Amino acid sequence: FLLSLKLKNKTKGKLQKRICQVILDHFEKQYTMELGNIWTSIRDVFTCPLCWQYAVLLNKFSQSAELESTLRVRGYHPAFQGPLPYLPASLKCYIRRTPGKFPAQKHQTGKLKEYYLLNAASLLPVLALEVKDGENVLDLCAAPGGKSVAILQCARPGRLHCNEYDDLRSRWLKQTIESFIPDPLINLITVSKLDGRQIGDLKPELYDKVLVDAPCSNDRSWLFCSDIQQATLRLIQRKELSSQQFQLLRSAIKALRPGGSLVYSTCTLSKAENSDVINLILNSCSNVMPVDISEMAKAVSQEFTFLSGMQQHELLVVPEKGRAWGPMYLAKLKKM
C-alpha cells in the first residue's frame, strides 16, 4: 500500500510540474471574472489529471457482449438513460463516477476497434444534432473523429461529409474512421481537407444537419503545455479564435438547407468563443433562429453539471470532482 501511495504521489508530482503557469495565470484572471466562485472547483479538476474521468463509447459495428459485462463489473453504467428527446438505442456509452481510464485499443489495419475513449460531454452535441437515417450530414471540423463515429452509432446518414483542414489532423481522422467503421458504410463517408470557412460557398444548402465542433482554446490541454513560447503564442492567437469561429458558423449556415439544423460546440469555458459567437451570429444572420435544448440538459443533469444562467438554446458543461466531464459548450440553431 505504501509503495502504491509513493508511486501515486510521484505521478501526481510529475503531473503538477507540467502545469503551465502562464496559461493558469491567464485562466485565473479571465475565468474568475466570467465564472465567479465556480471557477475554483473547476480549476481543482483541471489541475488534477488524476481525478479526470473517461467514458467508453461502444462501437455497434464491432459488438461484444463480454465488453459490456466487463464494464459493469468494473463499476461502469450507461451515461445516458432516458427520457432524452433523442437517444437511439444503438448509442451505448458507459461511465463511472471514479477517476481512471479504461485501457485504449491500438489501431490495427483491417480490424475494427470495439470502443472509443472520450470525454462523455462531447457526445452532447451529437445528441443535440438529432441525426436521422438518410439525412445528409456535415461534420465541418471533424478530427480526431469521435463525433463522426458517434453520429454513425446513432443513425445511417444518406451522406456523411467529414471535413478537416489541418493535414496532420486529417490523417488522424481517416485512421479513426478506418478503426471504427466497416467497409460498406465507409462508402457513405466523404473525407475532405477544405477550408471550413469556404464550404458554405462551395456546397450551398446541401446538408440537413451540420456539426461545427470549432477549433478553440482547449482549456484542459492548453493548461499542460510544456513549451512556454508556444503557450504565449497560443494566448496571443486566442484573441483571433472567435473571428474564425464566426466565419466557420456563417459558412455552415450557408451549407445548411432551409429547415435544417446546426450544432456549434467547443471545449473551452471562454465566453468570447461561446455565447458571444452565437449571439453575434443570431444578430447578424436573419435566416437562423435558436432552438431550445433545455429538455436534454434536464434529462442528463444527474451525470453532468451545467453552468446556470445560460439561454435555452445553449449549454455549458463544467467539470467538478466525481462529474469531471467538460468543459463542453454547445448551442443549437435552425435555418429558416
mmCIF file of C-alpha atoms in Angstrom:
data_model
loop_
_atom_site.group_PDB
_atom_site.id
_atom_site.type_symbol
_atom_site.label_atom_id
_atom_site.label_comp_id
_atom_site.label_asym_id
_atom_site.label_seq_id
_atom_site.Cartn_x
_atom_site.Cartn_y
_atom_site.Cartn_z
ATOM 1 C CA PHE A 1 0.000 0.000 0.000
ATOM 2 C CA LEU A 2 2.833 2.433 0.932
ATOM 3 C CA LEU A 3 4.626 1.694 -2.326
ATOM 4 C CA SER A 4 1.384 2.321 -4.233
ATOM 5 C CA LEU A 5 0.929 5.624 -2.369
ATOM 6 C CA LYS A 6 4.522 6.676 -3.122
ATOM 7 C CA LEU A 7 4.073 5.912 -6.825
ATOM 8 C CA LYS A 8 0.772 7.799 -6.855
ATOM 9 C CA ASN A 9 2.365 10.849 -5.215
ATOM 10 C CA LYS A 10 5.323 10.648 -7.576
ATOM 11 C CA THR A 11 2.949 10.556 -10.581
ATOM 12 C CA LYS A 12 0.941 13.405 -9.113
ATOM 13 C CA GLY A 13 4.125 15.427 -8.660
ATOM 14 C CA LYS A 14 5.093 14.881 -12.298
ATOM 15 C CA LEU A 15 1.651 15.945 -13.497
ATOM 16 C CA GLN A 16 1.620 19.007 -11.265
ATOM 17 C CA LYS A 17 5.051 20.052 -12.576
ATOM 18 C CA ARG A 18 3.742 20.094 -16.125
ATOM 19 C CA ILE A 19 1.079 22.716 -15.461
ATOM 20 C CA CYS A 20 1.880 25.817 -17.488
ATOM 21 C CA GLN A 21 1.844 28.774 -15.108
ATOM 22 C CA VAL A 22 1.433 31.334 -17.927
ATOM 23 C CA ILE A 23 -1.804 29.636 -19.040
ATOM 24 C CA LEU A 24 -3.048 29.082 -15.482
ATOM 25 C CA ASP A 25 -2.498 32.747 -14.610
ATOM 26 C CA HIS A 26 -4.416 33.771 -17.732
ATOM 27 C CA PHE A 27 -7.297 31.405 -16.912
ATOM 28 C CA GLU A 28 -7.301 32.575 -13.289
ATOM 29 C CA LYS A 29 -7.811 36.171 -14.347
ATOM 30 C CA GLN A 30 -10.361 35.535 -17.109
ATOM 31 C CA TYR A 31 -12.461 32.807 -15.506
ATOM 32 C CA THR A 32 -12.612 34.360 -12.035
ATOM 33 C CA MET A 33 -14.203 37.332 -13.757
ATOM 34 C CA GLU A 34 -16.500 35.319 -16.053
ATOM 35 C CA LEU A 35 -17.497 32.438 -13.773
ATOM 36 C CA GLY A 36 -17.107 33.757 -10.240
ATOM 37 C CA ASN A 37 -16.845 31.255 -7.362
ATOM 38 C CA ILE A 38 -17.444 28.163 -9.502
ATOM 39 C CA TRP A 39 -14.053 28.679 -11.175
ATOM 40 C CA THR A 40 -12.251 27.451 -8.023
ATOM 41 C CA SER A 41 -13.829 23.975 -8.191
ATOM 42 C CA ILE A 42 -13.312 23.817 -11.985
ATOM 43 C CA ARG A 43 -9.636 24.761 -11.534
ATOM 44 C CA ASP A 44 -9.258 21.949 -8.963
ATOM 45 C CA VAL A 45 -10.368 19.433 -11.616
ATOM 46 C CA PHE A 46 -8.296 20.993 -14.404
ATOM 47 C CA THR A 47 -5.092 20.901 -12.366
ATOM 48 C CA CYS A 48 -5.561 17.316 -11.132
ATOM 49 C CA PRO A 49 -5.480 14.839 -14.062
ATOM 50 C CA LEU A 50 -5.712 12.008 -11.518
ATOM 51 C CA CYS A 51 -9.351 12.944 -10.916
ATOM 52 C CA TRP A 52 -10.269 13.079 -14.633
ATOM 53 C CA GLN A 53 -12.837 10.600 -15.946
ATOM 54 C CA TYR A 54 -13.170 8.907 -19.312
ATOM 55 C CA ALA A 55 -16.244 7.465 -20.997
ATOM 56 C CA VAL A 56 -16.328 4.311 -23.120
ATOM 57 C CA LEU A 57 -18.357 4.663 -26.335
ATOM 58 C CA LEU A 58 -19.167 1.202 -27.686
ATOM 59 C CA ASN A 59 -18.806 0.523 -31.401
ATOM 60 C CA LYS A 60 -22.021 -1.117 -32.671
ATOM 61 C CA PHE A 61 -20.127 -2.359 -35.750
ATOM 62 C CA SER A 62 -17.847 -4.483 -33.558
ATOM 63 C CA GLN A 63 -20.151 -5.544 -30.744
ATOM 64 C CA SER A 64 -19.018 -7.563 -27.764
ATOM 65 C CA ALA A 65 -21.411 -8.715 -25.023
ATOM 66 C CA GLU A 66 -18.327 -9.591 -22.983
ATOM 67 C CA LEU A 67 -17.166 -5.959 -23.063
ATOM 68 C CA GLU A 68 -20.458 -4.676 -21.601
ATOM 69 C CA SER A 69 -20.338 -7.181 -18.747
ATOM 70 C CA THR A 70 -16.658 -6.304 -18.063
ATOM 71 C CA LEU A 71 -17.575 -2.615 -17.866
ATOM 72 C CA ARG A 72 -20.447 -3.297 -15.453
ATOM 73 C CA VAL A 73 -18.175 -5.430 -13.245
ATOM 74 C CA ARG A 74 -15.717 -2.512 -13.132
ATOM 75 C CA GLY A 75 -18.430 -0.145 -11.908
ATOM 76 C CA TYR A 76 -19.456 1.452 -15.216
ATOM 77 C CA HIS A 77 -23.072 2.310 -16.008
ATOM 78 C CA PRO A 78 -24.833 3.801 -19.067
ATOM 79 C CA ALA A 79 -24.160 7.551 -19.377
ATOM 80 C CA PHE A 80 -27.498 8.326 -20.990
ATOM 81 C CA GLN A 81 -30.734 6.858 -19.740
ATOM 82 C CA GLY A 82 -33.970 8.495 -20.983
ATOM 83 C CA PRO A 83 -36.155 10.341 -21.170
ATOM 84 C CA LEU A 84 -33.953 12.247 -23.634
ATOM 85 C CA PRO A 85 -35.574 13.970 -26.625
ATOM 86 C CA TYR A 86 -33.193 11.932 -28.817
ATOM 87 C CA LEU A 87 -31.412 8.763 -27.709
ATOM 88 C CA PRO A 88 -31.053 5.965 -30.278
ATOM 89 C CA ALA A 89 -30.846 2.505 -28.691
ATOM 90 C CA SER A 90 -27.734 1.872 -30.804
ATOM 91 C CA LEU A 91 -25.749 4.599 -28.988
ATOM 92 C CA LYS A 92 -24.159 2.947 -25.971
ATOM 93 C CA CYS A 93 -21.778 4.876 -23.749
ATOM 94 C CA TYR A 94 -20.545 3.778 -20.317
ATOM 95 C CA ILE A 95 -19.177 5.920 -17.489
ATOM 96 C CA ARG A 96 -18.331 5.602 -13.817
ATOM 97 C CA ARG A 97 -18.026 8.143 -11.039
ATOM 98 C CA THR A 98 -14.482 7.195 -10.058
ATOM 99 C CA PRO A 99 -11.476 8.564 -11.999
ATOM 100 C CA GLY A 100 -9.415 6.427 -14.319
ATOM 101 C CA LYS A 101 -9.129 5.350 -17.920
ATOM 102 C CA PHE A 102 -10.205 2.069 -19.469
ATOM 103 C CA PRO A 103 -7.289 0.563 -21.490
ATOM 104 C CA ALA A 104 -7.066 2.031 -25.010
ATOM 105 C CA GLN A 105 -7.082 -0.204 -28.094
ATOM 106 C CA LYS A 106 -4.362 0.147 -30.722
ATOM 107 C CA HIS A 107 -5.150 0.791 -34.394
ATOM 108 C CA GLN A 108 -4.890 -2.437 -36.398
ATOM 109 C CA THR A 109 -5.372 -2.345 -40.167
ATOM 110 C CA GLY A 110 -8.385 -4.407 -41.169
ATOM 111 C CA LYS A 111 -9.668 -4.845 -37.614
ATOM 112 C CA LEU A 112 -12.373 -2.677 -36.067
ATOM 113 C CA LYS A 113 -11.988 -1.327 -32.547
ATOM 114 C CA GLU A 114 -14.686 -2.237 -30.016
ATOM 115 C CA TYR A 115 -14.823 1.136 -28.260
ATOM 116 C CA TYR A 116 -13.716 4.755 -28.289
ATOM 117 C CA LEU A 117 -12.497 6.580 -25.163
ATOM 118 C CA LEU A 118 -13.720 10.151 -24.803
ATOM 119 C CA ASN A 119 -14.998 12.906 -22.544
ATOM 120 C CA ALA A 120 -18.687 11.965 -22.100
ATOM 121 C CA ALA A 121 -19.745 15.619 -22.535
ATOM 122 C CA SER A 122 -18.501 15.529 -26.136
ATOM 123 C CA LEU A 123 -21.470 13.293 -27.021
ATOM 124 C CA LEU A 124 -23.984 16.008 -26.079
ATOM 125 C CA PRO A 125 -23.508 17.959 -29.359
ATOM 126 C CA VAL A 126 -24.230 14.720 -31.267
ATOM 127 C CA LEU A 127 -27.390 14.086 -29.229
ATOM 128 C CA ALA A 128 -28.470 17.699 -29.776
ATOM 129 C CA LEU A 129 -27.972 17.335 -33.551
ATOM 130 C CA GLU A 130 -30.601 14.524 -33.696
ATOM 131 C CA VAL A 131 -29.358 12.868 -36.897
ATOM 132 C CA LYS A 132 -31.926 10.629 -38.635
ATOM 133 C CA ASP A 133 -31.421 7.855 -41.202
ATOM 134 C CA GLY A 134 -30.972 9.136 -44.746
ATOM 135 C CA GLU A 135 -30.017 12.716 -43.838
ATOM 136 C CA ASN A 136 -27.030 14.470 -45.410
ATOM 137 C CA VAL A 137 -24.706 15.458 -42.588
ATOM 138 C CA LEU A 138 -21.624 17.686 -42.480
ATOM 139 C CA ASP A 139 -19.065 17.439 -39.667
ATOM 140 C CA LEU A 140 -17.238 20.665 -40.517
ATOM 141 C CA CYS A 141 -14.180 20.336 -38.214
ATOM 142 C CA ALA A 142 -14.203 16.572 -37.783
ATOM 143 C CA ALA A 143 -10.784 15.499 -36.410
ATOM 144 C CA PRO A 144 -9.956 13.451 -34.441
ATOM 145 C CA GLY A 145 -13.248 11.805 -35.440
ATOM 146 C CA GLY A 146 -15.001 10.900 -32.196
ATOM 147 C CA LYS A 147 -18.161 12.852 -33.011
ATOM 148 C CA SER A 148 -18.302 11.419 -36.552
ATOM 149 C CA VAL A 149 -18.066 7.923 -35.066
ATOM 150 C CA ALA A 150 -20.807 8.820 -32.571
ATOM 151 C CA ILE A 151 -23.076 10.126 -35.368
ATOM 152 C CA LEU A 152 -22.739 6.766 -37.118
ATOM 153 C CA GLN A 153 -23.629 4.942 -33.883
ATOM 154 C CA CYS A 154 -26.901 6.918 -33.864
ATOM 155 C CA ALA A 155 -28.083 6.693 -37.482
ATOM 156 C CA ARG A 156 -27.200 5.799 -41.045
ATOM 157 C CA PRO A 157 -26.928 9.135 -42.904
ATOM 158 C CA GLY A 158 -27.525 9.374 -46.638
ATOM 159 C CA ARG A 159 -24.084 11.002 -46.761
ATOM 160 C CA LEU A 160 -21.653 11.964 -44.012
ATOM 161 C CA HIS A 161 -19.124 14.603 -45.054
ATOM 162 C CA CYS A 162 -16.198 14.742 -42.596
ATOM 163 C CA ASN A 163 -14.009 17.777 -43.185
ATOM 164 C CA GLU A 164 -10.675 18.628 -41.563
ATOM 165 C CA TYR A 165 -8.449 21.415 -42.875
ATOM 166 C CA ASP A 166 -5.297 20.569 -40.898
ATOM 167 C CA ASP A 167 -3.149 17.964 -42.680
ATOM 168 C CA LEU A 168 -1.963 16.033 -39.602
ATOM 169 C CA ARG A 169 -5.415 16.029 -38.004
ATOM 170 C CA SER A 170 -6.955 14.921 -41.318
ATOM 171 C CA ARG A 171 -4.743 11.813 -41.296
ATOM 172 C CA TRP A 172 -5.812 11.166 -37.696
ATOM 173 C CA LEU A 173 -9.465 11.484 -38.759
ATOM 174 C CA LYS A 174 -9.023 8.963 -41.599
ATOM 175 C CA GLN A 175 -7.407 6.472 -39.219
ATOM 176 C CA THR A 176 -10.274 6.882 -36.714
ATOM 177 C CA ILE A 177 -12.858 6.170 -39.430
ATOM 178 C CA GLU A 178 -10.872 3.100 -40.603
ATOM 179 C CA SER A 179 -10.693 1.864 -36.998
ATOM 180 C CA PHE A 180 -14.434 2.088 -36.280
ATOM 181 C CA ILE A 181 -16.474 1.959 -39.486
ATOM 182 C CA PRO A 182 -16.936 -1.163 -41.668
ATOM 183 C CA ASP A 183 -16.328 -1.068 -45.447
ATOM 184 C CA PRO A 184 -19.936 -0.883 -46.707
ATOM 185 C CA LEU A 185 -20.579 2.187 -44.540
ATOM 186 C CA ILE A 186 -17.286 3.875 -45.400
ATOM 187 C CA ASN A 187 -18.769 4.330 -48.886
ATOM 188 C CA LEU A 188 -21.274 6.791 -47.362
ATOM 189 C CA ILE A 189 -18.447 8.907 -45.906
ATOM 190 C CA THR A 190 -16.562 11.656 -47.713
ATOM 191 C CA VAL A 191 -13.372 12.936 -46.071
ATOM 192 C CA SER A 192 -12.101 16.311 -47.282
ATOM 193 C CA LYS A 193 -9.400 18.851 -46.357
ATOM 194 C CA LEU A 194 -11.255 22.037 -47.323
ATOM 195 C CA ASP A 195 -11.083 25.363 -45.523
ATOM 196 C CA GLY A 196 -14.289 25.179 -43.472
ATOM 197 C CA ARG A 197 -14.859 28.898 -43.972
ATOM 198 C CA GLN A 198 -15.370 28.248 -47.720
ATOM 199 C CA ILE A 199 -17.560 25.124 -47.621
ATOM 200 C CA GLY A 200 -20.776 27.167 -47.496
ATOM 201 C CA ASP A 201 -19.919 28.805 -50.822
ATOM 202 C CA LEU A 202 -18.683 25.542 -52.362
ATOM 203 C CA LYS A 203 -21.663 23.433 -51.221
ATOM 204 C CA PRO A 204 -24.619 25.772 -50.619
ATOM 205 C CA GLU A 205 -27.787 24.395 -48.961
ATOM 206 C CA LEU A 206 -26.633 20.782 -49.338
ATOM 207 C CA TYR A 207 -26.939 19.436 -45.790
ATOM 208 C CA ASP A 208 -29.814 18.577 -43.439
ATOM 209 C CA LYS A 209 -27.595 18.726 -40.349
ATOM 210 C CA VAL A 210 -24.252 20.429 -39.699
ATOM 211 C CA LEU A 211 -21.957 19.983 -36.709
ATOM 212 C CA VAL A 212 -19.430 22.763 -36.097
ATOM 213 C CA ASP A 213 -17.094 21.442 -33.393
ATOM 214 C CA ALA A 214 -14.934 24.515 -33.799
ATOM 215 C CA PRO A 215 -11.179 24.902 -33.236
ATOM 216 C CA CYS A 216 -10.965 26.571 -29.827
ATOM 217 C CA SER A 217 -8.670 27.266 -26.902
ATOM 218 C CA ASN A 218 -8.833 23.748 -25.488
ATOM 219 C CA ASP A 219 -8.645 24.569 -21.784
ATOM 220 C CA ARG A 220 -7.546 21.166 -20.479
ATOM 221 C CA SER A 221 -4.748 20.527 -22.968
ATOM 222 C CA TRP A 222 -3.516 24.134 -23.006
ATOM 223 C CA LEU A 223 -3.029 24.030 -19.252
ATOM 224 C CA PHE A 224 -0.394 21.296 -19.687
ATOM 225 C CA CYS A 225 1.526 22.970 -22.490
ATOM 226 C CA SER A 226 5.205 22.370 -21.626
ATOM 227 C CA ASP A 227 6.598 24.954 -24.065
ATOM 228 C CA ILE A 228 6.348 28.485 -22.617
ATOM 229 C CA GLN A 229 6.858 30.101 -26.044
ATOM 230 C CA GLN A 230 4.063 28.003 -27.539
ATOM 231 C CA ALA A 231 1.817 28.849 -24.578
ATOM 232 C CA THR A 232 2.453 32.576 -25.014
ATOM 233 C CA LEU A 233 1.769 32.306 -28.751
ATOM 234 C CA ARG A 234 -1.480 30.449 -28.054
ATOM 235 C CA LEU A 235 -2.668 33.225 -25.762
ATOM 236 C CA ILE A 236 -1.968 35.788 -28.490
ATOM 237 C CA GLN A 237 -3.796 33.655 -31.088
ATOM 238 C CA ARG A 238 -6.679 33.110 -28.662
ATOM 239 C CA LYS A 239 -7.920 36.626 -29.376
ATOM 240 C CA GLU A 240 -8.395 35.729 -33.058
ATOM 241 C CA LEU A 241 -10.276 32.463 -32.497
ATOM 242 C CA SER A 242 -13.736 33.996 -32.086
ATOM 243 C CA SER A 243 -13.434 35.641 -35.522
ATOM 244 C CA GLN A 244 -12.503 32.286 -37.097
ATOM 245 C CA GLN A 245 -15.362 30.552 -35.250
ATOM 246 C CA PHE A 246 -17.839 33.166 -36.500
ATOM 247 C CA GLN A 247 -16.650 32.635 -40.095
ATOM 248 C CA LEU A 248 -16.974 28.845 -39.741
ATOM 249 C CA LEU A 249 -20.503 29.235 -38.395
ATOM 250 C CA ARG A 250 -21.510 31.584 -41.180
ATOM 251 C CA SER A 251 -20.148 29.092 -43.719
ATOM 252 C CA ALA A 252 -22.044 26.248 -42.004
ATOM 253 C CA ILE A 253 -25.301 28.217 -42.233
ATOM 254 C CA LYS A 254 -24.770 28.680 -45.990
ATOM 255 C CA ALA A 255 -24.160 24.921 -46.346
ATOM 256 C CA LEU A 256 -27.367 24.113 -44.453
ATOM 257 C CA ARG A 257 -30.623 23.666 -46.341
ATOM 258 C CA PRO A 258 -33.639 25.725 -45.178
ATOM 259 C CA GLY A 259 -35.314 23.848 -42.318
ATOM 260 C CA GLY A 260 -32.043 22.146 -41.417
ATOM 261 C CA SER A 261 -30.347 22.470 -38.045
ATOM 262 C CA LEU A 262 -26.849 23.127 -36.782
ATOM 263 C CA VAL A 263 -24.995 22.494 -33.535
ATOM 264 C CA TYR A 264 -21.971 24.583 -32.567
ATOM 265 C CA SER A 265 -19.621 23.254 -29.885
ATOM 266 C CA THR A 266 -16.276 23.987 -28.239
ATOM 267 C CA CYS A 267 -14.266 22.520 -25.357
ATOM 268 C CA THR A 268 -13.497 25.866 -23.702
ATOM 269 C CA LEU A 269 -15.145 27.867 -20.928
ATOM 270 C CA SER A 270 -14.377 31.136 -22.719
ATOM 271 C CA LYS A 271 -17.443 33.339 -23.188
ATOM 272 C CA ALA A 272 -15.778 35.069 -26.177
ATOM 273 C CA GLU A 273 -15.650 31.723 -28.035
ATOM 274 C CA ASN A 274 -19.050 30.505 -26.878
ATOM 275 C CA SER A 275 -22.073 32.710 -26.154
ATOM 276 C CA ASP A 276 -20.524 35.788 -27.780
ATOM 277 C CA VAL A 277 -20.014 33.969 -31.110
ATOM 278 C CA ILE A 278 -23.587 32.601 -31.085
ATOM 279 C CA ASN A 279 -25.050 35.997 -30.164
ATOM 280 C CA LEU A 280 -23.110 37.612 -32.999
ATOM 281 C CA ILE A 281 -24.472 35.039 -35.470
ATOM 282 C CA LEU A 282 -28.060 35.495 -34.234
ATOM 283 C CA ASN A 283 -27.720 39.270 -34.515
ATOM 284 C CA SER A 284 -26.170 39.227 -37.981
ATOM 285 C CA CYS A 285 -27.984 36.332 -39.718
ATOM 286 C CA SER A 286 -31.719 36.897 -40.074
ATOM 287 C CA ASN A 287 -32.275 33.399 -41.503
ATOM 288 C CA VAL A 288 -31.378 31.464 -38.317
ATOM 289 C CA MET A 289 -33.236 31.030 -35.039
ATOM 290 C CA PRO A 290 -32.213 29.472 -31.712
ATOM 291 C CA VAL A 291 -33.525 26.009 -30.761
ATOM 292 C CA ASP A 292 -34.377 25.169 -27.140
ATOM 293 C CA ILE A 293 -32.167 22.301 -25.817
ATOM 294 C CA SER A 294 -33.031 22.692 -22.130
ATOM 295 C CA GLU A 295 -35.004 19.398 -22.075
ATOM 296 C CA MET A 296 -31.865 17.486 -22.998
ATOM 297 C CA ALA A 297 -29.977 19.213 -20.181
ATOM 298 C CA LYS A 298 -32.673 18.248 -17.642
ATOM 299 C CA ALA A 299 -32.571 14.623 -18.778
ATOM 300 C CA VAL A 300 -28.794 14.307 -18.222
ATOM 301 C CA SER A 301 -28.433 16.583 -15.182
ATOM 302 C CA GLN A 302 -27.680 13.628 -12.883
ATOM 303 C CA GLU A 303 -24.428 12.936 -14.728
ATOM 304 C CA PHE A 304 -23.407 16.416 -15.918
ATOM 305 C CA THR A 305 -23.018 19.783 -14.193
ATOM 306 C CA PHE A 306 -24.229 22.745 -16.233
ATOM 307 C CA LEU A 307 -23.413 26.402 -15.720
ATOM 308 C CA SER A 308 -26.517 28.236 -14.587
ATOM 309 C CA GLY A 309 -27.800 31.392 -16.272
ATOM 310 C CA MET A 310 -27.376 30.171 -19.856
ATOM 311 C CA GLN A 311 -30.013 30.780 -22.538
ATOM 312 C CA GLN A 312 -32.338 27.932 -23.582
ATOM 313 C CA HIS A 313 -30.525 27.273 -26.853
ATOM 314 C CA GLU A 314 -27.103 26.783 -25.202
ATOM 315 C CA LEU A 315 -25.409 24.665 -22.524
ATOM 316 C CA LEU A 316 -22.011 24.743 -20.846
ATOM 317 C CA VAL A 317 -20.865 21.567 -19.091
ATOM 318 C CA VAL A 318 -18.476 22.456 -16.269
ATOM 319 C CA PRO A 319 -16.280 19.818 -14.607
ATOM 320 C CA GLU A 320 -16.454 19.028 -10.908
ATOM 321 C CA LYS A 321 -14.953 16.152 -8.906
ATOM 322 C CA GLY A 322 -16.990 12.973 -9.417
ATOM 323 C CA ARG A 323 -18.525 14.518 -12.545
ATOM 324 C CA ALA A 324 -15.334 15.696 -14.212
ATOM 325 C CA TRP A 325 -16.885 15.993 -17.703
ATOM 326 C CA GLY A 326 -16.338 19.054 -19.845
ATOM 327 C CA PRO A 327 -15.748 21.807 -20.449
ATOM 328 C CA MET A 328 -18.161 21.478 -23.347
ATOM 329 C CA TYR A 329 -20.203 24.321 -24.750
ATOM 330 C CA LEU A 330 -22.973 23.687 -27.265
ATOM 331 C CA ALA A 331 -25.674 25.728 -28.944
ATOM 332 C CA LYS A 332 -28.346 24.707 -31.455
ATOM 333 C CA LEU A 333 -29.667 26.802 -34.348
ATOM 334 C CA LYS A 334 -32.193 26.225 -37.127
ATOM 335 C CA LYS A 335 -32.129 27.729 -40.612
ATOM 336 C CA MET A 336 -35.384 29.328 -41.718
#
